Short mmCIF file of C-alpha atoms in Angstrom, two decimals:
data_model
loop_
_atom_site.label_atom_id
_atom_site.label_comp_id
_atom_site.label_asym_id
_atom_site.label_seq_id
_atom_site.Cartn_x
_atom_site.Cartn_y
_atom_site.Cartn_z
CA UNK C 1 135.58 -55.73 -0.24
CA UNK C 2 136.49 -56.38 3.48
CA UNK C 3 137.46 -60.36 4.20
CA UNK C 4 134.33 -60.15 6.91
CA UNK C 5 131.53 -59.77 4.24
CA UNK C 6 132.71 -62.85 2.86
CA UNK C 7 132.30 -64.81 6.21
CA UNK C 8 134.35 -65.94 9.00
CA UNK C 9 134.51 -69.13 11.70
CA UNK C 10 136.36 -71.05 13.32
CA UNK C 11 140.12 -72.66 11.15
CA UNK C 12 139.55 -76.37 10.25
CA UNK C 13 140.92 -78.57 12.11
CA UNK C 14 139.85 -76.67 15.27
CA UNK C 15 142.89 -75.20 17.43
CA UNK C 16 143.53 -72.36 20.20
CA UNK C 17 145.88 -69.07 20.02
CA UNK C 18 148.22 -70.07 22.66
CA UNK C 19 148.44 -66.23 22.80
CA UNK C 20 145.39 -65.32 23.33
CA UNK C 21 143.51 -68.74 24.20
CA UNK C 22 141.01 -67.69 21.86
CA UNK C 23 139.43 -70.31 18.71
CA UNK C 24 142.29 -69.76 15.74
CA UNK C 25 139.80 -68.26 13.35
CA UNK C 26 139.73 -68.15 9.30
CA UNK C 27 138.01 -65.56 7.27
CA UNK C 28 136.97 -64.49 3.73
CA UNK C 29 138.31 -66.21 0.69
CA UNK C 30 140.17 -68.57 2.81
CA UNK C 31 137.12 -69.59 5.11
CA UNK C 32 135.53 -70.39 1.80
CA UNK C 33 138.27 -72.39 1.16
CA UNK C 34 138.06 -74.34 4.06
CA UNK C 35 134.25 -75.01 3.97
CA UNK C 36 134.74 -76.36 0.39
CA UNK C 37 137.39 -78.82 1.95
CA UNK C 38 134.98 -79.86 4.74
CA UNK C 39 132.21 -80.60 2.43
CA UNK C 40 134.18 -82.86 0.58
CA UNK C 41 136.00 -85.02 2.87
CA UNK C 42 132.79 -85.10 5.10
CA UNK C 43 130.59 -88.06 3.88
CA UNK C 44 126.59 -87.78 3.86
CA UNK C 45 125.16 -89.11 7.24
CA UNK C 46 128.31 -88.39 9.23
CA UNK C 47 126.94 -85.42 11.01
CA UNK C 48 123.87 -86.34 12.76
CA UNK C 49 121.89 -83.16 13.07
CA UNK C 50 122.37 -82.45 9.12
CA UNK C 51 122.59 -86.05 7.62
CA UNK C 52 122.83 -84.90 3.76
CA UNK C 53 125.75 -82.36 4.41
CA UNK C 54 128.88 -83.56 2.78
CA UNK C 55 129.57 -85.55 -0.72
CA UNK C 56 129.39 -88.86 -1.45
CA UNK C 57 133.52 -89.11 -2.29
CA UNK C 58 133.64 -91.75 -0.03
CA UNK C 59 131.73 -93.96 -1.26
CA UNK C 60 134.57 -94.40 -4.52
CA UNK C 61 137.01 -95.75 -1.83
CA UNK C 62 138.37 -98.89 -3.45
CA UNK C 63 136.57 -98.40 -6.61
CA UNK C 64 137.76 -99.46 -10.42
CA UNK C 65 140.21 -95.80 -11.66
CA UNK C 66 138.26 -95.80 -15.13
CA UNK C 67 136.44 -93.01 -17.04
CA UNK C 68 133.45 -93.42 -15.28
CA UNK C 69 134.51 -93.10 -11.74
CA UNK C 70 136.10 -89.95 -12.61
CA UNK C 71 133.26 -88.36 -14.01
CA UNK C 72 131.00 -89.68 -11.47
CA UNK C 73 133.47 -88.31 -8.81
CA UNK C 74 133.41 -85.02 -10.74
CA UNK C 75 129.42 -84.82 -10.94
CA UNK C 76 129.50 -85.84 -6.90
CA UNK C 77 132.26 -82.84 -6.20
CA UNK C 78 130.25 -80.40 -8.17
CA UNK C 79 126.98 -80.99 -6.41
CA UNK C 80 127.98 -80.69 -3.26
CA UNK C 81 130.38 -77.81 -3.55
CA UNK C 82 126.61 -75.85 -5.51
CA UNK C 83 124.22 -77.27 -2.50
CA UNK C 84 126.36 -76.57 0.40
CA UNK C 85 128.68 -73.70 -0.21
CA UNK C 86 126.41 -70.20 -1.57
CA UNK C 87 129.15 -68.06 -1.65
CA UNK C 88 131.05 -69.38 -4.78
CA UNK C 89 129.73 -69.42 -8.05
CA UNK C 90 130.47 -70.90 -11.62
CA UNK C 91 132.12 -74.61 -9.91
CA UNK C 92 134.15 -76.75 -12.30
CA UNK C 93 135.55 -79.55 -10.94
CA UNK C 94 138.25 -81.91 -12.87
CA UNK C 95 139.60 -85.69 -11.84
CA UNK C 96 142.52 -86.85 -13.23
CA UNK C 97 144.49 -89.31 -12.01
CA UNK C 98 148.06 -88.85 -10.54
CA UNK C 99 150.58 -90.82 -13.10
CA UNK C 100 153.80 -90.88 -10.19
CA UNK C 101 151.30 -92.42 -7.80
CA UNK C 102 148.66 -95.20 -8.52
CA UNK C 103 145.27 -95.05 -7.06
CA UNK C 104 145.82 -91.36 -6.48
CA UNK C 105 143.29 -88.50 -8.15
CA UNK C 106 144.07 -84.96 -8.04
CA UNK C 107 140.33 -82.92 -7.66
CA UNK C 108 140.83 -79.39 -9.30
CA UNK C 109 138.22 -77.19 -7.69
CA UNK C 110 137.61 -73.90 -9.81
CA UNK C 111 135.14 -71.37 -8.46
CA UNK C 112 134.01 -67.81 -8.51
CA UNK C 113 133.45 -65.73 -4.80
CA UNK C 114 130.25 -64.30 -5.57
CA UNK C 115 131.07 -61.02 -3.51
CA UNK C 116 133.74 -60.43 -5.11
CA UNK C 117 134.54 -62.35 -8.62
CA UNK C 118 137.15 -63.70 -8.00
CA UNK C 119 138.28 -67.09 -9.74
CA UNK C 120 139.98 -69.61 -7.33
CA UNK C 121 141.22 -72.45 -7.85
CA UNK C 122 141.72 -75.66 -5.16
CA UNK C 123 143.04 -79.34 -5.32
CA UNK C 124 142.54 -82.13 -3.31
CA UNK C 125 143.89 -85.02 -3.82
CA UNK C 126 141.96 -88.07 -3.19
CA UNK C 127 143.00 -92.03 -3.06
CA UNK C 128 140.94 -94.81 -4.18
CA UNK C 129 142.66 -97.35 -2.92
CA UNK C 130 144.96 -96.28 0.36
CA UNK C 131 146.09 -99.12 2.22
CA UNK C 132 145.15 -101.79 -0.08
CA UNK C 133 148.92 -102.38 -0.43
#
């Protein structure tokens, strides 16, 4: 299966080919990638012409590192991965927090390309309390 039938834009962040001067561009399996980034580190209401795109992950800034944060963080990771990106299928997503650095939580993304079946498998990690310190 050819990398364009799974989608391409333009490589997040946004730069130039100082080659070519054309957008740096991603494609298949790691433009998926990317999007699933995007939607999580961009909160609901930050884009203005599509207000619910994103995940609430923000909103656990500064919050308590118990059991139910992590699930809830989970549960928020997992619906927004299922609403926003179509091309992956089969999304687990695991919390767990980081033992070598406090207030740290590692997000394990797994997922299956439609297209293709193929299991992936992303983290992010993601801080509760940055610059409380």
């Amino acid at each position: 299966m050819s990398a364009s039938f799974l989608g391409k834009g333009w490589r997040f962040p946004v730069g130039v080919d100082a080659t070519t001067g054309r957008m740096l561009m991603s494609e298949g399996e790691d433009d998926i990638a990317e999007a699933i980034r995007i939607v999580l580190m961009t909160s609901r209401g930050e884009r203005v012409m599509r207000p619910g795109f994103g995940s609430g992950l923000s909103g656990y800034a500064f919050s308590g590192l118990d059991e139910t944060t992590l699930r809830l963080l989970e549960s928020d990771a997992r619906e927004a991965i299922v609403v926003w990106e179509p091309r992956v299928k089969d999304v687990e997503v695991r919390a767990e927090t980081d033992p070598s650095q406090p207030g740290r939580i590692k997000l394990s993304v797994d997922y299956v390309v439609r297209s293709t079946n193929n299991l992936f498998n992303q983290v992010y990690p993601f801080y509760l309390d940055e610059g409380t310190k």
